[in-house]
Amino acid sequence: MTKPSPRELDHPPFAFVLFGGTGDLAMRKILPALYAAHRDGLLAPDGRIVSVAQTALDTGSYLRWVDEHVKPHIPGTAIDDSVWRSFRERIAYVALDASQPEAFFSLGDTLGAGHGRRIFYLATGPALFVPICRALASAGLTEGSRVVLEKPLGYDLESSNAINDAVGQIFKEDQIYRIDHYLGKEAVQNLLALRFGNSLFEPLWRREWVESIQITVAEELGVEGRGNFYDQTGALRDMVQNHLLQLLSIIAMEPPQSMDADAVRDEKLRVLRALKPVLGEEIRQSVVRGQYHAGAIKDTTVSAYHAEPGVRQGSTTETFVALKVEVENWRWAGVPFFLRTGKRLAGRIAEIVVNFKPVPHSALGAMALRPGSNRLTIRLQPNESIRLSALAKQPGMGMTLQGVHLDLAFDQFFQQGRMEAYQRLLLDVIAGRLALFVRRDEQEAAWRWVAPIIEDWATQGNLPKPYASGTWGPAAASALLARHNTCWQEEEN
């Protein structure tokens, strides 16, 4: 038997089947990421992409659709026409109604034999996850394959478990890749490197030295034509249950024994299971729910949430959530974690802010006693960076302190280009690396923690507080931190 070449081992052959191949996610994220991997020489030469959707197109007309809708979302320099042409040659299109299991036999004919590992990416609504997986099984296409499930995986704990149970009857756990693209961001990877590759921070990464931690994922955009979907979901399900709790678990986790998938995910799971439940009256004290009204974003007037297409009249769906969270374990007991996410806010930003405690006594004046004088800011978007804030003496006479910053901007320090989150994650799926994907028990623990909040909102009539578009959310979100003698980072000045 001929041994595979090192290149074939590094970049194994594959057939990447993209359900929802005409959708927004495919055009904005998935196909641009696959193009970038192709351009960088990270895909096997015989790797194929088969896009699947209900729209009646042939491959030629689909490729023209791809030309129009994918190219604008490819970051970086100008697209090389020859590279783009060779990328298009990988792509085929199959028109298929996912609700008709017998149609999947034609997909099997298109895939044929060979071409390495089959990867089924379900960039569809969660209602189609189980029917697609069952139809793939009926057509004999699941043996040795992998399936990628996009969020949201269900509407609550019960529906999430129902999907996981049904998919788990067809695919083994190590074949299931539950994707959270925040875990693929360069700055999140660098958070792991910062914590576990340097002795400098580990002694400080605990309750004795950390005052509080903030996690913010803010968007300027509204629901962008997805009113029907978003009105059934809301910010708690769309962002907190997955992205923010995953980021929290990485910040708070213990050092894993190795970077193997289960070693990392075991430690994240321990954090999720250590989250202090938020119950009853404490929900009113520790959780802020908001909904954007009309306002201005960068001098452009935008409408209120209830005026968005697809949103129900009188909808109480939240577009903003802020929470105080506690991790009940030895390392973090008593340290508040403040989580915040929302749409139509004053800026597009995703960052983690670790506020270290001030010195216990200062001979240099009150500046050294201010909370937040020493902090670590990990910026996830728009520009990935790490900033360490400290105090230094101002030049001149006297001993006057001033805040200074040590910055690591990845795009300036490293000469090679950044790998986008989806590109990294898709390459991990092809290679069979699971560390950056969510295991079922992690997902279940996150749903279990948010469940009492969801139930309280549904039964107690806790209406969202209004906030003007272009602000940082309801005033109650600032009051939440003020009760703990702190504030959101942008409010300090």
Tab-separated table of C-alpha atoms in Angstrom:
chain	number	residue	atom	x	y	z
A	1	MET	CA	0.000	0.000	0.000
A	2	THR	CA	1.323	3.438	-0.929
A	3	LYS	CA	1.828	5.711	2.051
A	4	PRO	CA	0.116	9.120	1.864
A	5	SER	CA	2.360	12.086	1.319
A	6	PRO	CA	2.898	14.601	4.170
A	7	ARG	CA	0.753	17.093	2.238
A	8	GLU	CA	-2.110	14.593	2.038
A	9	LEU	CA	-1.828	13.964	5.782
A	10	ASP	CA	-1.869	17.713	6.525
A	11	HIS	CA	-4.672	18.467	4.060
A	12	PRO	CA	-6.829	15.344	3.779
A	13	PRO	CA	-9.245	14.934	0.858
A	14	PHE	CA	-12.871	15.758	1.573
A	15	ALA	CA	-16.345	16.330	0.186
A	16	PHE	CA	-17.840	19.388	1.893
A	17	VAL	CA	-21.642	19.384	1.540
A	18	LEU	CA	-23.162	22.750	2.406
A	19	PHE	CA	-26.885	22.681	3.186
A	20	GLY	CA	-28.360	26.175	2.945
A	21	GLY	CA	-25.953	26.851	0.087
A	22	THR	CA	-27.822	29.937	-1.171
A	23	GLY	CA	-28.297	31.448	2.281
A	24	ASP	CA	-26.771	34.482	3.912
A	25	LEU	CA	-24.399	32.516	6.143
A	26	ALA	CA	-23.036	30.550	3.193
A	27	MET	CA	-22.416	33.718	1.188
A	28	ARG	CA	-20.979	35.895	3.983
A	29	LYS	CA	-18.942	33.414	5.995
A	30	ILE	CA	-18.641	29.806	4.883
A	31	LEU	CA	-17.738	30.102	1.197
A	32	PRO	CA	-15.398	33.093	1.807
A	33	ALA	CA	-13.630	31.000	4.477
A	34	LEU	CA	-13.271	28.032	2.128
A	35	TYR	CA	-11.940	30.350	-0.586
A	36	ALA	CA	-9.335	31.744	1.827
A	37	ALA	CA	-8.236	28.208	2.748
A	38	HIS	CA	-8.018	27.347	-0.969
A	39	ARG	CA	-6.034	30.510	-1.723
A	40	ASP	CA	-3.598	29.721	1.110
A	41	GLY	CA	-3.022	26.174	-0.129
A	42	LEU	CA	-4.664	24.578	2.906
A	43	LEU	CA	-7.190	22.398	1.077
A	44	ALA	CA	-6.455	19.072	-0.575
A	45	PRO	CA	-6.285	19.443	-4.363
A	46	ASP	CA	-9.175	16.995	-4.831
A	47	GLY	CA	-11.380	18.435	-2.079
A	48	ARG	CA	-14.897	19.179	-3.349
A	49	ILE	CA	-17.649	21.579	-2.265
A	50	VAL	CA	-21.250	20.610	-2.958
A	51	SER	CA	-23.796	23.318	-2.179
A	52	VAL	CA	-27.343	22.172	-1.517
A	53	ALA	CA	-30.492	24.283	-1.433
A	54	GLN	CA	-34.105	24.155	-2.529
A	55	THR	CA	-33.666	26.886	-5.154
A	56	ALA	CA	-33.959	25.499	-8.685
A	57	LEU	CA	-30.509	26.242	-10.099
A	58	ASP	CA	-27.877	24.337	-12.027
A	59	THR	CA	-24.192	24.546	-11.189
A	60	GLY	CA	-23.502	27.242	-13.777
A	61	SER	CA	-26.206	29.589	-12.534
A	62	TYR	CA	-25.211	28.886	-8.923
A	63	LEU	CA	-21.616	29.840	-9.674
A	64	ARG	CA	-22.805	33.124	-11.128
A	65	TRP	CA	-24.751	33.651	-7.874
A	66	VAL	CA	-21.546	32.899	-5.948
A	67	ASP	CA	-19.602	35.403	-8.069
A	68	GLU	CA	-22.094	38.098	-7.172
A	69	HIS	CA	-22.701	37.340	-3.504
A	70	VAL	CA	-19.468	35.823	-2.146
A	71	LYS	CA	-16.754	38.054	-3.595
A	72	PRO	CA	-17.862	41.198	-1.659
A	73	HIS	CA	-17.382	39.294	1.618
A	74	ILE	CA	-13.830	38.092	1.005
A	75	PRO	CA	-11.494	40.160	3.205
A	76	GLY	CA	-7.991	41.238	2.377
A	77	THR	CA	-6.368	42.138	-0.892
A	78	ALA	CA	-7.817	42.019	-4.393
A	79	ILE	CA	-9.018	38.598	-5.526
A	80	ASP	CA	-6.675	36.810	-7.914
A	81	ASP	CA	-8.787	35.799	-10.920
A	82	SER	CA	-6.887	32.570	-11.555
A	83	VAL	CA	-7.205	31.519	-7.897
A	84	TRP	CA	-10.902	32.360	-7.959
A	85	ARG	CA	-11.423	30.287	-11.107
A	86	SER	CA	-9.680	27.286	-9.574
A	87	PHE	CA	-11.817	27.673	-6.442
A	88	ARG	CA	-15.008	27.697	-8.536
A	89	GLU	CA	-13.927	24.428	-10.107
A	90	ARG	CA	-14.308	22.757	-6.712
A	91	ILE	CA	-17.998	23.718	-6.468
A	92	ALA	CA	-21.054	21.811	-7.621
A	93	TYR	CA	-24.700	22.541	-6.862
A	94	VAL	CA	-27.585	20.193	-6.080
A	95	ALA	CA	-31.179	21.448	-5.924
A	96	LEU	CA	-32.830	19.432	-3.170
A	97	ASP	CA	-35.864	19.719	-0.907
A	98	ALA	CA	-34.568	18.773	2.545
A	99	SER	CA	-38.052	17.639	3.579
A	100	GLN	CA	-38.060	14.911	0.893
A	101	PRO	CA	-35.822	12.013	2.051
A	102	GLU	CA	-35.910	10.253	-1.315
A	103	ALA	CA	-34.174	13.261	-2.894
A	104	PHE	CA	-31.029	12.507	-0.896
A	105	PHE	CA	-30.248	9.511	-3.093
A	106	SER	CA	-29.503	11.945	-5.922
A	107	LEU	CA	-27.095	13.731	-3.574
A	108	GLY	CA	-25.370	10.388	-3.035
A	109	ASP	CA	-25.063	9.986	-6.800
A	110	THR	CA	-23.431	13.417	-7.029
A	111	LEU	CA	-20.980	12.618	-4.250
A	112	GLY	CA	-20.129	9.198	-5.644
A	113	ALA	CA	-17.301	7.203	-4.141
A	114	GLY	CA	-13.947	8.481	-2.965
A	115	HIS	CA	-13.061	12.153	-2.349
A	116	GLY	CA	-12.196	11.403	1.275
A	117	ARG	CA	-14.213	12.347	4.330
A	118	ARG	CA	-17.758	13.610	3.852
A	119	ILE	CA	-18.629	16.711	5.844
A	120	PHE	CA	-22.230	17.865	6.074
A	121	TYR	CA	-22.530	21.503	7.140
A	122	LEU	CA	-26.092	22.367	8.194
A	123	ALA	CA	-26.325	26.128	7.655
A	124	THR	CA	-30.101	25.910	8.001
A	125	GLY	CA	-32.691	26.564	10.665
A	126	PRO	CA	-32.598	24.062	13.564
A	127	ALA	CA	-35.971	22.662	12.520
A	128	LEU	CA	-34.209	20.984	9.573
A	129	PHE	CA	-31.314	19.465	11.508
A	130	VAL	CA	-33.053	16.212	12.391
A	131	PRO	CA	-34.863	15.689	9.032
A	132	ILE	CA	-31.595	16.240	7.132
A	133	CYS	CA	-29.627	13.859	9.349
A	134	ARG	CA	-32.304	11.172	9.093
A	135	ALA	CA	-32.472	11.540	5.312
A	136	LEU	CA	-28.678	11.303	5.067
A	137	ALA	CA	-28.819	8.089	7.096
A	138	SER	CA	-31.591	6.669	4.909
A	139	ALA	CA	-29.484	7.366	1.824
A	140	GLY	CA	-26.476	5.616	3.393
A	141	LEU	CA	-24.332	8.758	3.530
A	142	THR	CA	-23.452	8.997	7.229
A	143	GLU	CA	-20.897	6.229	7.737
A	144	GLY	CA	-17.581	7.816	8.736
A	145	SER	CA	-18.831	11.308	7.934
A	146	ARG	CA	-18.990	14.461	10.068
A	147	VAL	CA	-21.866	16.869	10.638
A	148	VAL	CA	-21.571	20.546	11.561
A	149	LEU	CA	-24.504	22.112	13.428
A	150	GLU	CA	-24.943	25.877	13.435
A	151	LYS	CA	-26.495	27.762	16.318
A	152	PRO	CA	-29.077	28.078	17.671
A	153	LEU	CA	-29.350	24.412	18.539
A	154	GLY	CA	-32.904	24.484	19.778
A	155	TYR	CA	-35.053	27.043	21.553
A	156	ASP	CA	-34.544	25.841	25.128
A	157	LEU	CA	-33.107	22.924	27.078
A	158	GLU	CA	-35.903	20.550	26.087
A	159	SER	CA	-35.712	21.272	22.348
A	160	SER	CA	-31.902	21.244	22.403
A	161	ASN	CA	-31.925	17.828	24.041
A	162	ALA	CA	-34.467	16.579	21.513
A	163	ILE	CA	-32.222	17.624	18.605
A	164	ASN	CA	-29.104	16.209	20.258
A	165	ASP	CA	-30.876	12.926	21.025
A	166	ALA	CA	-32.080	12.520	17.446
A	167	VAL	CA	-28.781	13.518	15.824
A	168	GLY	CA	-26.920	11.358	18.358
A	169	GLN	CA	-28.805	8.288	17.155
A	170	ILE	CA	-27.264	8.815	13.714
A	171	PHE	CA	-23.839	10.332	14.414
A	172	LYS	CA	-21.463	9.538	17.259
A	173	GLU	CA	-20.435	12.416	19.513
A	174	ASP	CA	-16.983	12.597	17.905
A	175	GLN	CA	-18.670	13.052	14.512
A	176	ILE	CA	-20.733	16.060	15.654
A	177	TYR	CA	-19.229	19.566	15.423
A	178	ARG	CA	-21.371	22.188	17.170
A	179	ILE	CA	-19.881	25.399	15.878
A	180	ASP	CA	-19.429	28.641	17.810
A	181	HIS	CA	-17.377	30.937	15.618
A	182	TYR	CA	-16.181	33.040	18.562
A	183	LEU	CA	-14.056	30.077	19.650
A	184	GLY	CA	-12.169	30.312	16.358
A	185	LYS	CA	-11.145	33.943	16.742
A	186	GLU	CA	-7.423	34.621	16.922
A	187	ALA	CA	-7.745	36.650	20.120
A	188	VAL	CA	-9.561	33.784	21.878
A	189	GLN	CA	-6.725	31.462	20.889
A	190	ASN	CA	-4.294	34.026	22.225
A	191	LEU	CA	-6.213	34.157	25.492
A	192	LEU	CA	-5.367	30.489	25.947
A	193	ALA	CA	-1.743	31.183	24.990
A	194	LEU	CA	-1.611	34.162	27.349
A	195	ARG	CA	-2.944	32.177	30.293
A	196	PHE	CA	-1.286	28.820	29.828
A	197	GLY	CA	1.917	29.759	28.003
A	198	ASN	CA	3.153	32.448	30.400
A	199	SER	CA	3.921	32.255	34.104
A	200	LEU	CA	3.363	36.006	34.439
A	201	PHE	CA	-0.452	35.931	34.612
A	202	GLU	CA	-1.292	32.628	36.291
A	203	PRO	CA	-0.573	33.797	39.874
A	204	LEU	CA	-2.834	36.821	39.300
A	205	TRP	CA	-5.661	34.948	37.575
A	206	ARG	CA	-7.791	34.408	40.658
A	207	ARG	CA	-10.077	36.071	43.172
A	208	GLU	CA	-7.245	37.417	45.345
A	209	TRP	CA	-6.139	39.766	42.555
A	210	VAL	CA	-9.095	40.168	40.183
A	211	GLU	CA	-11.746	42.758	41.039
A	212	SER	CA	-14.192	41.972	38.222
A	213	ILE	CA	-14.365	40.749	34.642
A	214	GLN	CA	-16.457	42.221	31.817
A	215	ILE	CA	-17.434	40.458	28.593
A	216	THR	CA	-19.067	42.626	25.926
A	217	VAL	CA	-20.324	41.653	22.479
A	218	ALA	CA	-21.967	44.747	20.981
A	219	GLU	CA	-23.395	45.263	17.511
A	220	GLU	CA	-24.365	48.400	15.627
A	221	LEU	CA	-26.602	46.382	13.325
A	222	GLY	CA	-30.233	45.590	13.994
A	223	VAL	CA	-31.948	42.370	12.970
A	224	GLU	CA	-31.090	43.035	9.294
A	225	GLY	CA	-34.127	41.472	7.659
A	226	ARG	CA	-34.155	38.472	10.018
A	227	GLY	CA	-37.071	39.705	12.081
A	228	ASN	CA	-39.014	36.448	11.777
A	229	PHE	CA	-36.078	34.457	13.141
A	230	TYR	CA	-34.851	36.916	15.742
A	231	ASP	CA	-38.279	37.582	17.216
A	232	GLN	CA	-38.488	33.905	18.144
A	233	THR	CA	-34.980	33.919	19.608
A	234	GLY	CA	-33.801	37.111	21.322
A	235	ALA	CA	-30.417	38.104	22.697
A	236	LEU	CA	-30.363	35.638	25.610
A	237	ARG	CA	-30.719	32.599	23.364
A	238	ASP	CA	-28.854	34.044	20.384
A	239	MET	CA	-25.756	35.305	22.210
A	240	VAL	CA	-25.610	34.638	25.964
A	241	GLN	CA	-26.384	30.916	25.997
A	242	ASN	CA	-23.585	30.201	23.536
A	243	HIS	CA	-21.027	32.918	22.706
A	244	LEU	CA	-20.801	34.735	26.038
A	245	LEU	CA	-20.915	31.655	28.258
A	246	GLN	CA	-18.281	29.987	26.074
A	247	LEU	CA	-16.015	33.016	26.445
A	248	LEU	CA	-16.614	33.035	30.206
A	249	SER	CA	-15.713	29.356	30.447
A	250	ILE	CA	-12.398	29.935	28.644
A	251	ILE	CA	-11.517	32.879	30.889
A	252	ALA	CA	-12.360	31.010	34.086
A	253	MET	CA	-11.227	27.456	33.269
A	254	GLU	CA	-8.426	25.667	35.088
A	255	PRO	CA	-5.263	24.769	33.145
A	256	PRO	CA	-6.050	21.632	31.117
A	257	GLN	CA	-3.760	18.629	31.279
A	258	SER	CA	-3.179	19.009	27.515
A	259	MET	CA	-4.735	20.803	24.553
A	260	ASP	CA	-6.541	17.643	23.473
A	261	ALA	CA	-10.196	18.241	22.696
A	262	ASP	CA	-11.701	16.526	25.726
A	263	ALA	CA	-9.089	17.868	28.146
A	264	VAL	CA	-9.990	21.443	27.162
A	265	ARG	CA	-13.726	20.822	27.077
A	266	ASP	CA	-13.696	19.031	30.435
A	267	GLU	CA	-12.309	22.175	32.076
A	268	LYS	CA	-14.839	24.429	30.326
A	269	LEU	CA	-17.637	22.137	31.491
A	270	ARG	CA	-16.491	22.438	35.106
A	271	VAL	CA	-16.874	26.210	34.873
A	272	LEU	CA	-20.352	26.003	33.354
A	273	ARG	CA	-21.448	23.617	36.080
A	274	ALA	CA	-20.020	25.965	38.728
A	275	LEU	CA	-22.106	28.946	37.595
A	276	LYS	CA	-24.240	30.188	40.460
A	277	PRO	CA	-27.935	29.823	39.502
A	278	VAL	CA	-29.856	33.076	39.075
A	279	LEU	CA	-33.319	32.458	40.492
A	280	GLY	CA	-36.466	34.312	41.518
A	281	GLU	CA	-36.027	37.866	42.723
A	282	GLU	CA	-32.313	37.731	41.968
A	283	ILE	CA	-33.186	37.754	38.265
A	284	ARG	CA	-34.582	41.266	38.711
A	285	GLN	CA	-31.399	42.285	40.544
A	286	SER	CA	-28.790	40.637	38.325
A	287	VAL	CA	-30.274	40.603	34.824
A	288	VAL	CA	-31.174	43.583	32.619
A	289	ARG	CA	-33.376	43.042	29.603
A	290	GLY	CA	-33.677	45.720	26.902
A	291	GLN	CA	-35.140	46.458	23.475
A	292	TYR	CA	-33.926	49.146	21.082
A	293	HIS	CA	-36.090	52.050	20.031
A	294	ALA	CA	-35.538	54.530	17.219
A	295	GLY	CA	-32.295	56.478	17.271
A	296	ALA	CA	-29.190	57.283	15.254
A	297	ILE	CA	-26.168	55.145	14.365
A	298	LYS	CA	-23.310	57.247	12.951
A	299	ASP	CA	-25.701	60.047	11.979
A	300	THR	CA	-28.073	57.619	10.266
A	301	THR	CA	-31.589	57.424	11.711
A	302	VAL	CA	-32.715	53.868	12.358
A	303	SER	CA	-36.127	52.505	13.276
A	304	ALA	CA	-37.230	50.830	16.485
A	305	TYR	CA	-37.162	47.061	16.866
A	306	HIS	CA	-40.952	46.789	16.793
A	307	ALA	CA	-40.940	48.479	13.369
A	308	GLU	CA	-38.556	45.938	11.826
A	309	PRO	CA	-40.006	43.654	9.109
A	310	GLY	CA	-41.079	40.306	10.515
A	311	VAL	CA	-41.304	41.476	14.138
A	312	ARG	CA	-44.647	40.846	15.842
A	313	GLN	CA	-46.690	43.840	16.899
A	314	GLY	CA	-46.097	44.496	20.593
A	315	SER	CA	-43.177	42.055	20.694
A	316	THR	CA	-41.382	41.729	24.044
A	317	THR	CA	-38.318	40.002	22.568
A	318	GLU	CA	-35.116	41.387	24.065
A	319	THR	CA	-32.382	42.828	21.848
A	320	PHE	CA	-30.080	43.556	24.823
A	321	VAL	CA	-29.056	41.592	27.905
A	322	ALA	CA	-26.665	42.466	30.723
A	323	LEU	CA	-26.016	40.055	33.582
A	324	LYS	CA	-23.957	39.645	36.717
A	325	VAL	CA	-22.656	36.088	36.895
A	326	GLU	CA	-20.696	34.313	39.607
A	327	VAL	CA	-18.539	31.188	39.397
A	328	GLU	CA	-18.783	29.227	42.630
A	329	ASN	CA	-15.395	27.601	42.896
A	330	TRP	CA	-12.145	28.114	44.784
A	331	ARG	CA	-10.513	30.309	42.144
A	332	TRP	CA	-13.368	32.723	41.438
A	333	ALA	CA	-15.690	32.823	44.462
A	334	GLY	CA	-16.909	36.385	44.999
A	335	VAL	CA	-15.616	37.804	41.687
A	336	PRO	CA	-18.461	39.279	39.590
A	337	PHE	CA	-18.469	38.535	35.868
A	338	PHE	CA	-20.487	41.140	33.960
A	339	LEU	CA	-21.812	39.977	30.598
A	340	ARG	CA	-23.376	42.303	28.042
A	341	THR	CA	-24.653	41.950	24.489
A	342	GLY	CA	-27.029	43.906	22.315
A	343	LYS	CA	-28.034	45.202	18.917
A	344	ARG	CA	-28.138	48.829	17.723
A	345	LEU	CA	-25.529	49.842	20.281
A	346	ALA	CA	-23.040	52.706	20.029
A	347	GLY	CA	-20.294	50.596	18.490
A	348	ARG	CA	-19.363	47.206	17.106
A	349	ILE	CA	-17.077	45.664	19.655
A	350	ALA	CA	-16.323	42.332	21.288
A	351	GLU	CA	-13.909	42.368	24.178
A	352	ILE	CA	-12.991	40.864	27.523
A	353	VAL	CA	-11.823	43.206	30.289
A	354	VAL	CA	-10.037	41.788	33.342
A	355	ASN	CA	-9.942	44.445	36.081
A	356	PHE	CA	-7.267	43.739	38.664
A	357	LYS	CA	-7.619	44.969	42.221
A	358	PRO	CA	-5.925	48.258	43.084
A	359	VAL	CA	-3.034	48.357	45.514
A	360	PRO	CA	-4.158	48.115	49.170
A	361	HIS	CA	-2.308	51.292	50.169
A	362	SER	CA	-0.753	54.037	48.062
A	363	ALA	CA	1.930	56.537	48.987
A	364	LEU	CA	1.554	57.940	45.443
A	365	GLY	CA	-1.934	59.400	45.704
A	366	ALA	CA	-5.486	58.338	44.980
A	367	MET	CA	-4.798	57.420	41.323
A	368	ALA	CA	-3.215	54.124	42.376
A	369	LEU	CA	-6.296	53.258	44.442
A	370	ARG	CA	-8.742	53.587	41.556
A	371	PRO	CA	-10.348	50.335	40.353
A	372	GLY	CA	-9.341	49.558	36.780
A	373	SER	CA	-5.912	51.182	36.994
A	374	ASN	CA	-4.467	47.781	36.186
A	375	ARG	CA	-6.442	45.843	33.600
A	376	LEU	CA	-6.076	43.474	30.715
A	377	THR	CA	-8.279	44.086	27.669
A	378	ILE	CA	-8.600	41.334	25.084
A	379	ARG	CA	-10.236	42.755	21.940
A	380	LEU	CA	-11.939	40.185	19.711
A	381	GLN	CA	-13.364	42.601	17.154
A	382	PRO	CA	-13.154	44.717	15.138
A	383	ASN	CA	-9.340	44.669	15.500
A	384	GLU	CA	-7.951	41.756	17.485
A	385	SER	CA	-5.504	42.932	20.120
A	386	ILE	CA	-4.402	42.632	23.741
A	387	ARG	CA	-3.795	45.725	25.904
A	388	LEU	CA	-2.293	45.810	29.388
A	389	SER	CA	-3.080	49.011	31.302
A	390	ALA	CA	-0.811	50.154	34.136
A	391	LEU	CA	0.299	53.355	35.889
A	392	ALA	CA	3.511	55.281	35.264
A	393	LYS	CA	4.976	58.583	36.436
A	394	GLN	CA	4.339	61.603	34.257
A	395	PRO	CA	7.542	63.324	33.061
A	396	GLY	CA	8.597	66.353	35.076
A	397	MET	CA	8.704	67.359	38.691
A	398	GLY	CA	6.625	65.635	41.341
A	399	MET	CA	5.171	62.139	41.435
A	400	THR	CA	2.018	62.345	39.347
A	401	LEU	CA	0.716	59.077	37.963
A	402	GLN	CA	-0.814	58.568	34.562
A	403	GLY	CA	-2.313	55.556	32.852
A	404	VAL	CA	-0.175	53.940	30.149
A	405	HIS	CA	-0.780	50.984	27.847
A	406	LEU	CA	1.239	48.088	26.522
A	407	ASP	CA	-0.379	47.022	23.255
A	408	LEU	CA	-0.137	43.904	21.138
A	409	ALA	CA	-1.935	44.508	17.849
A	410	PHE	CA	-1.697	41.183	16.053
A	411	ASP	CA	-1.900	42.628	12.538
A	412	GLN	CA	1.078	44.882	13.273
A	413	PHE	CA	3.279	42.480	15.217
A	414	PHE	CA	2.868	39.370	13.069
A	415	GLN	CA	3.756	39.632	9.409
A	416	GLN	CA	1.550	36.774	8.256
A	417	GLY	CA	-2.127	37.508	7.741
A	418	ARG	CA	-4.723	36.556	10.325
A	419	MET	CA	-6.818	33.482	9.821
A	420	GLU	CA	-10.514	34.286	10.056
A	421	ALA	CA	-12.526	32.336	12.629
A	422	TYR	CA	-14.605	30.365	10.137
A	423	GLN	CA	-11.520	29.426	8.128
A	424	ARG	CA	-9.827	27.983	11.208
A	425	LEU	CA	-12.936	26.103	12.287
A	426	LEU	CA	-13.684	24.650	8.857
A	427	LEU	CA	-10.093	23.420	8.553
A	428	ASP	CA	-10.470	21.841	11.992
A	429	VAL	CA	-13.612	20.021	10.835
A	430	ILE	CA	-11.822	18.699	7.751
A	431	ALA	CA	-8.845	17.595	9.866
A	432	GLY	CA	-11.028	16.132	12.636
A	433	ARG	CA	-9.984	18.477	15.455
A	434	LEU	CA	-12.757	18.937	18.032
A	435	ALA	CA	-11.170	21.201	20.668
A	436	LEU	CA	-12.809	24.401	19.365
A	437	PHE	CA	-16.283	22.891	19.102
A	438	VAL	CA	-18.932	22.593	21.795
A	439	ARG	CA	-19.532	19.195	23.340
A	440	ARG	CA	-23.081	18.170	24.137
A	441	ASP	CA	-22.664	18.281	27.917
A	442	GLU	CA	-21.268	21.845	27.659
A	443	GLN	CA	-24.270	22.926	25.659
A	444	GLU	CA	-26.675	21.248	28.042
A	445	ALA	CA	-25.041	22.939	31.056
A	446	ALA	CA	-25.370	26.351	29.382
A	447	TRP	CA	-29.047	25.808	28.536
A	448	ARG	CA	-29.714	24.553	32.063
A	449	TRP	CA	-28.221	27.745	33.518
A	450	VAL	CA	-30.239	30.167	31.356
A	451	ALA	CA	-33.488	28.169	31.705
A	452	PRO	CA	-34.716	29.865	34.922
A	453	ILE	CA	-34.233	33.301	33.327
A	454	ILE	CA	-36.180	32.259	30.224
A	455	GLU	CA	-38.979	30.848	32.390
A	456	ASP	CA	-39.110	33.927	34.602
A	457	TRP	CA	-39.418	36.252	31.623
A	458	ALA	CA	-42.192	34.116	30.180
A	459	THR	CA	-44.231	33.906	33.401
A	460	GLN	CA	-43.525	37.087	35.361
A	461	GLY	CA	-44.102	39.690	32.661
A	462	ASN	CA	-40.595	41.134	32.944
A	463	LEU	CA	-40.786	43.520	29.997
A	464	PRO	CA	-37.605	44.731	28.275
A	465	LYS	CA	-36.447	48.227	29.144
A	466	PRO	CA	-36.264	50.630	26.188
A	467	TYR	CA	-32.987	52.121	24.996
A	468	ALA	CA	-32.289	54.478	22.128
A	469	SER	CA	-30.395	53.070	19.170
A	470	GLY	CA	-26.837	54.382	19.156
A	471	THR	CA	-26.428	54.209	22.954
A	472	TRP	CA	-24.886	51.514	25.125
A	473	GLY	CA	-28.218	50.093	26.258
A	474	PRO	CA	-30.662	50.765	29.096
A	475	ALA	CA	-29.580	52.871	32.048
A	476	ALA	CA	-30.278	49.838	34.238
A	477	ALA	CA	-27.190	48.145	32.738
A	478	SER	CA	-25.007	50.919	34.156
A	479	ALA	CA	-26.838	50.745	37.476
A	480	LEU	CA	-26.124	47.009	37.623
A	481	LEU	CA	-22.390	47.708	37.771
A	482	ALA	CA	-22.752	50.812	39.936
A	483	ARG	CA	-24.208	48.630	42.687
A	484	HIS	CA	-20.831	46.889	42.714
A	485	ASN	CA	-18.828	50.140	42.711
A	486	THR	CA	-17.663	49.770	39.119
A	487	CYS	CA	-18.726	50.747	35.609
A	488	TRP	CA	-18.476	49.594	32.020
A	489	GLN	CA	-15.114	50.429	30.513
A	490	GLU	CA	-16.420	53.095	28.095
A	491	GLU	CA	-18.096	54.965	30.960
A	492	GLU	CA	-14.910	55.706	32.878
A	493	ASN	CA	-14.113	58.950	31.083
